[in-house]
Amino acid sequence: MKNILSSKYLSVIITVLLFIIAFAIPSIIYPGFFSMQVFFNLFIDNAFLIVTAIGVTFVIITGGIDLSVGAMIAFTSMVIASLLEKGISPVIVIPFALLLGTLAGLMMGFLIEHFKIQPFIATLAGMFFLRGSCFLISIQSIPINDPFFKTLSHTRISFPGGAYISISVVISLIILGVAIYLAHYTRYGRVLYAIGGNEESAKLMGLPVGRAKIMVYGFSGFCSSLGGVLFTIYMLSGYGLHTSGLELDAIASAVIGGTLLSGGTGYVFGTLFGVLIQGLIQVIIMFQGTLSSWWTKIFVGILLFVFIVLQRLITAHREEQKASSKRLETSKQTAAV
Amino acid sequence: MFELLKKFKESQIFSPLLALLILLLFDFIFIDGFLSIEIRDGRLFGTLIDILNRAAPLALLAIGMTLVIATGGIDLSVGAVIAISGAIAAKLIGGQLVIENGTIQYVTQVSLPIALFASMGMAAICGMWNGFLVGKIKVQPIVATLILMVAGRGIAQLITKAQIITIYYKPFHYIGTGYLLGLPFTIFIVVLAFLLVSLFVRKTAVGLYIESIGINDIASKYVGIKPSRIKFIVYTICGLMAGIAGLIVTSNVKAADANNAGLWKELDAILSVVIGGNSLSGGKFTIAGSIIGALVVQTLTTTVYAAGIAPEVTLVVKAVVVVIITIIQSQVFRDGISKLIVKRRDLT
């Protein structure tokens, strides 16, 4: 028990367990709930959020925050829809949109790193800018009739037993794999964790803090614009009011997944389950039938509360352990003297 | 005189005031009749008065947010608290339109003061909840208030059953649209709130405690200040201010809309505080600066409307101005400028 409590994966384990419980209970209560397709639908409906939340998790690990992701998705959907409307091939449009997103992210990173503007304010300005730019393109919703996008949207990858997933799901899982590799198996990942742990120390160690910080916002920009591409495929339209407030869902996913907003601790894998749990709450409320949509928000709020208090308890427990082990050491030393 | 000017130049409210003046100058040059104020039926009308009136809810939020930010915290839930406060007022007053003998009767389910106090009380409780989480449980402010930001709008929708409740009760309209001594009533609310809060923090030691906590939480604790108690008070004030702002917003549109009331207002409030020359990392604060910041944000919005630019573009303009202002306020930029000046002096 003590082993599990002090394990650094504790919050991720709890998140996964909670997801399993949250899936099991309605499976018993509602007939037809327990199926592979219900599970897969969580991925299909939230593929864009998974990709976006991964980028946000990286930023949060460095101790920053990115409020621009919701606006970035809307902006990407708008850019894609308007360019496709002009008859430009999707082969050019999609890389162009991703490039724009990455550049916007790098720009925010530059403001944060070079001018020492608080991430909160810089990405808030980014959010205003991107949302506003959507309406500069058009204030109306632009439908997408491009055959390539339609095929992407309607293609189903079937599994034995009749269940299926979409192409977006595959892309989001690839990004997840890449992100896990980046975070835990590369030098860049370790630099990110070091910055979140203590930026000053990281600098004194000679780590490329400035570059890594600019790049992490660029990465988040890339992820959210890729999320935007997936969302556009899902909705088949571009609109400036799309995904309003999604940055909160992304941040909440990271928190529920065990990422500490103070930086230094967090797992992309946990974020995946943070997204899935939020999606699951929506599905359960839909299945239940009599609960109104606003209960989703209240439940997510309660869940956030539970996780935050839990994390608080874990860190307090760890600090206590550290303190007691230190005390033990000093008493040993004094004994030796 | 020169000394005084120099002192003023170094004070915290200098740069926000400068930003406001530049904006107003721009408006004066490019927009016809921007500064004109006329008297109609003993009331003042004009764009400037309109800015003051419309900035009122934001200014109230900025007052509370300044204190919170000074302790090194942040309150993301004020927008949701606006929605809750409005929803409660609307629910208590009731949304029915009663017509007797062809004239509209102004009816309310409970007396107006009770409705107002219930709204403000609930808003204060929301603030206490945040203060409890941040102060006692020691949750990071941004996360602690995120809970209410997400759940709060749901709670507001729960109260109104996701309907827009229209308020026909006339006395309630006075809060947001009434006039006193020729000026909009909202201005008096802001001035009163500003005076009370300023007295509370500057005439007692509370302001000093707040700054001390913002600069170093742990050191303050060792000195004997109770950070948890001060934080509790500060978040409660912030919640209360959001509640009053909620009443103004609701009264202004004569309806409680749980979905849209106060949407993204927390971001505007934080922006006002930052433009007002306060550091997001806490410490020294100026409430007057934040109110000027709120006026800057509102002037910006009004300018865009008055200049005939599409309202949707407001956001882009806002973003550009925010970036420019924060860059000007940043240390790197100031150091660069002073280096430039020194170089020039050396050359001559």
XYZ file of C-alpha atoms in Angstrom, chain B residues 19-322:
304
model
C -2.183 54.472 -22.279
C -5.668 55.800 -21.553
C -4.746 59.330 -22.589
C -3.163 58.148 -25.855
C -6.292 56.151 -26.641
C -8.530 59.119 -25.865
C -6.325 61.400 -27.968
C -6.597 58.978 -30.858
C -10.376 58.981 -30.482
C -10.506 62.753 -30.221
C -8.618 63.160 -33.509
C -10.243 60.430 -35.551
C -13.802 60.225 -34.247
C -16.164 63.153 -34.582
C -17.797 64.359 -31.417
C -16.026 61.871 -29.215
C -15.495 64.271 -26.360
C -18.788 66.115 -26.645
C -21.113 65.796 -23.686
C -24.635 67.138 -23.744
C -27.325 67.526 -21.143
C -30.724 66.050 -21.877
C -33.513 65.972 -19.254
C -30.934 66.858 -16.612
C -28.789 63.855 -17.541
C -25.380 63.838 -19.095
C -25.017 62.036 -22.401
C -21.949 61.407 -24.512
C -19.442 58.767 -25.461
C -17.239 59.453 -22.430
C -20.161 58.992 -20.042
C -21.088 55.856 -21.942
C -17.584 54.466 -21.458
C -17.726 55.158 -17.726
C -21.134 53.513 -17.509
C -20.235 50.430 -19.500
C -16.910 49.967 -17.748
C -18.642 49.745 -14.361
C -18.968 45.924 -14.077
C -15.410 45.479 -15.333
C -14.103 48.091 -12.899
C -15.798 46.262 -10.001
C -14.236 42.975 -11.084
C -10.875 44.697 -11.430
C -11.067 45.986 -7.830
C -11.520 42.481 -6.437
C -9.098 40.916 -8.896
C -6.370 43.420 -7.946
C -6.406 42.217 -4.355
C -6.415 38.574 -5.404
C -3.550 39.082 -7.840
C -1.629 41.061 -5.212
C -1.566 37.952 -2.995
C -0.013 36.094 -5.938
C -3.314 34.451 -6.858
C -5.813 34.655 -9.668
C -9.590 34.257 -9.817
C -10.916 32.636 -12.961
C -14.421 32.177 -11.582
C -15.681 35.778 -11.598
C -17.465 35.366 -14.939
C -19.337 32.346 -13.621
C -20.131 34.184 -10.373
C -21.689 36.995 -12.444
C -23.963 34.399 -14.044
C -24.867 32.868 -10.647
C -25.598 36.241 -9.071
C -27.805 37.312 -11.959
C -29.591 33.966 -12.001
C -30.448 34.183 -8.288
C -31.724 37.760 -8.552
C -33.892 36.833 -11.536
C -35.182 33.685 -9.878
C -36.137 35.525 -6.679
C -37.752 38.484 -8.412
C -39.547 36.229 -10.839
C -39.965 36.563 -14.559
C -43.705 36.963 -14.954
C -45.277 39.879 -16.743
C -48.473 40.952 -14.980
C -50.837 43.249 -16.831
C -53.888 44.661 -15.047
C -56.360 47.027 -16.747
C -53.968 47.371 -19.652
C -51.035 48.639 -17.600
C -47.971 46.667 -16.579
C -47.838 45.959 -12.861
C -44.397 45.762 -11.330
C -44.443 42.646 -9.197
C -41.724 40.794 -7.410
C -41.844 37.552 -5.460
C -39.606 38.815 -2.678
C -38.791 42.378 -1.754
C -35.938 43.862 -3.755
C -33.394 44.215 -0.912
C -33.769 40.530 -0.070
C -33.174 39.555 -3.692
C -30.113 41.804 -3.899
C -28.646 40.590 -0.624
C -29.280 36.963 -1.568
C -27.392 37.464 -4.844
C -24.505 39.264 -3.242
C -24.459 36.774 -0.368
C -24.266 33.826 -2.728
C -21.497 35.555 -4.678
C -19.602 36.124 -1.440
C -20.047 32.452 -0.571
C -18.576 31.551 -3.983
C -15.626 33.771 -3.109
C -15.312 32.089 0.308
C -15.225 28.692 -1.377
C -12.314 29.865 -3.535
C -10.630 31.407 -0.523
C -11.073 28.203 1.450
C -9.503 26.105 -1.316
C -6.611 28.487 -1.872
C -5.991 29.463 1.735
C -6.783 26.381 3.763
C -6.296 23.447 1.391
C -3.478 25.316 -0.391
C -4.617 24.477 -3.883
C -3.016 26.559 -6.609
C -5.300 29.563 -7.245
C -5.599 28.963 -10.981
C -6.796 25.387 -10.389
C -8.945 26.166 -7.372
C -10.915 28.831 -9.188
C -11.038 26.737 -12.359
C -13.438 24.420 -10.502
C -15.998 27.156 -9.983
C -15.361 28.543 -13.449
C -16.371 25.202 -14.964
C -19.107 24.262 -12.491
C -20.423 27.785 -11.800
C -22.034 28.287 -15.174
C -23.660 24.875 -14.766
C -25.013 25.957 -11.380
C -26.371 29.172 -12.892
C -28.070 27.153 -15.613
C -29.461 24.853 -12.946
C -31.021 27.853 -11.176
C -32.588 29.313 -14.298
C -33.279 25.884 -15.829
C -31.215 27.140 -18.770
C -33.961 29.621 -19.671
C -33.346 33.308 -20.141
C -35.428 34.900 -17.367
C -36.635 38.370 -18.285
C -37.095 40.733 -15.372
C -40.020 43.146 -15.706
C -39.769 44.530 -12.174
C -38.948 48.179 -12.763
C -37.103 49.142 -9.533
C -34.511 46.470 -10.353
C -33.712 48.198 -13.646
C -32.493 51.249 -11.737
C -29.243 49.517 -10.731
C -27.956 49.234 -14.273
C -29.808 51.949 -16.143
C -30.780 54.548 -13.536
C -29.404 58.065 -13.187
C -28.385 59.920 -10.030
C -27.431 63.605 -10.053
C -27.270 63.491 -13.841
C -24.802 60.639 -13.928
C -25.389 56.900 -14.447
C -26.028 55.190 -11.103
C -23.404 52.524 -11.927
C -20.625 55.114 -11.598
C -21.654 55.752 -7.997
C -21.578 52.021 -7.259
C -18.002 51.792 -8.564
C -16.861 54.887 -6.672
C -18.427 53.615 -3.459
C -16.863 50.162 -3.872
C -13.489 51.736 -4.666
C -13.623 53.982 -1.585
C -14.739 51.208 0.767
C -12.158 48.693 -0.441
C -9.394 51.314 -0.502
C -10.234 52.387 3.045
C -10.274 48.753 4.126
C -6.861 47.915 2.689
C -5.043 51.224 3.079
C -6.337 52.484 6.426
C -5.774 49.115 8.082
C -2.791 46.822 7.900
C -4.614 44.465 5.524
C -3.096 46.065 2.425
C 0.370 45.625 3.822
C -0.367 41.995 4.699
C -1.657 41.378 1.174
C 1.510 42.779 -0.405
C 3.665 40.877 2.027
C 1.963 37.579 1.178
C 2.286 38.349 -2.524
C 6.001 38.952 -2.197
C 6.787 36.023 0.085
C 4.106 33.754 1.445
C 6.314 31.718 3.741
C 8.273 34.646 5.161
C 4.984 36.415 5.959
C 3.857 33.359 7.863
C 7.002 33.401 9.979
C 6.425 37.076 10.749
C 3.053 36.135 12.180
C 0.693 37.037 9.353
C -1.954 34.403 8.658
C -1.852 33.971 4.853
C -4.845 31.620 4.859
C -7.052 34.177 6.604
C -5.968 37.084 4.391
C -6.486 34.995 1.262
C -9.938 33.991 2.486
C -10.861 37.675 2.944
C -9.422 38.682 -0.428
C -11.239 35.991 -2.421
C -14.467 36.793 -0.568
C -14.167 40.447 -1.586
C -13.470 39.360 -5.162
C -16.578 37.148 -5.164
C -18.711 39.936 -3.690
C -17.518 42.394 -6.349
C -18.366 39.862 -9.047
C -21.823 39.498 -7.481
C -22.458 43.245 -7.645
C -21.140 43.300 -11.220
C -23.588 40.473 -11.950
C -26.490 42.562 -10.649
C -25.452 45.482 -12.877
C -25.090 43.264 -15.945
C -28.436 41.572 -15.290
C -30.194 44.861 -14.627
C -28.653 46.379 -17.745
C -30.053 43.779 -20.119
C -33.156 43.269 -17.928
C -32.644 39.524 -18.079
C -30.574 36.740 -16.594
C -28.798 34.695 -19.230
C -26.834 31.917 -17.538
C -25.019 31.069 -20.757
C -23.701 34.464 -21.714
C -23.744 36.727 -18.669
C -20.171 37.558 -17.772
C -18.729 35.260 -20.400
C -14.932 35.791 -20.631
C -15.219 38.701 -18.186
C -12.535 37.103 -15.987
C -10.046 37.533 -18.806
C -10.973 41.187 -19.276
C -10.675 41.712 -15.527
C -7.206 40.164 -15.371
C -6.246 42.223 -18.406
C -7.443 45.412 -16.688
C -5.345 44.612 -13.637
C -2.246 43.975 -15.739
C -2.732 47.065 -17.895
C -3.186 48.919 -14.608
C 0.457 48.281 -13.863
C 0.063 45.403 -11.405
C 2.343 42.407 -11.648
C 0.669 39.016 -12.065
C 3.236 37.561 -9.694
C 1.825 39.557 -6.805
C 3.154 42.099 -4.357
C 2.678 45.844 -4.681
C -0.710 46.777 -6.042
C -2.762 49.788 -7.069
C -6.531 49.579 -7.244
C -6.779 52.969 -8.966
C -4.466 51.643 -11.694
C -6.715 48.646 -12.250
C -9.779 50.859 -12.604
C -7.888 52.909 -15.198
C -7.019 49.568 -16.819
C -10.723 48.723 -16.956
C -11.366 52.093 -18.583
C -8.631 51.378 -21.143
C -10.236 48.045 -22.035
C -13.689 49.621 -22.308
C -12.404 52.625 -24.297
C -10.765 50.212 -26.687
C -14.053 48.390 -27.238
C -16.013 51.617 -27.613
C -13.388 53.039 -30.004
C -13.688 50.055 -32.271
C -17.455 50.423 -32.341
C -17.308 54.204 -32.800
C -14.688 53.993 -35.542
C -17.081 51.857 -37.540
C -14.823 48.807 -37.546
C -16.758 45.541 -37.548
C -17.394 44.586 -33.903
C -15.942 41.138 -34.515
C -12.561 42.701 -35.141
C -12.485 44.160 -31.607
C -10.670 41.052 -30.463
C -7.814 41.504 -32.931
C -7.358 45.137 -31.956
C -7.503 44.146 -28.289
C -4.851 41.492 -28.826
C -2.490 43.891 -30.580
C -2.945 46.586 -27.921
C -2.442 44.070 -25.108
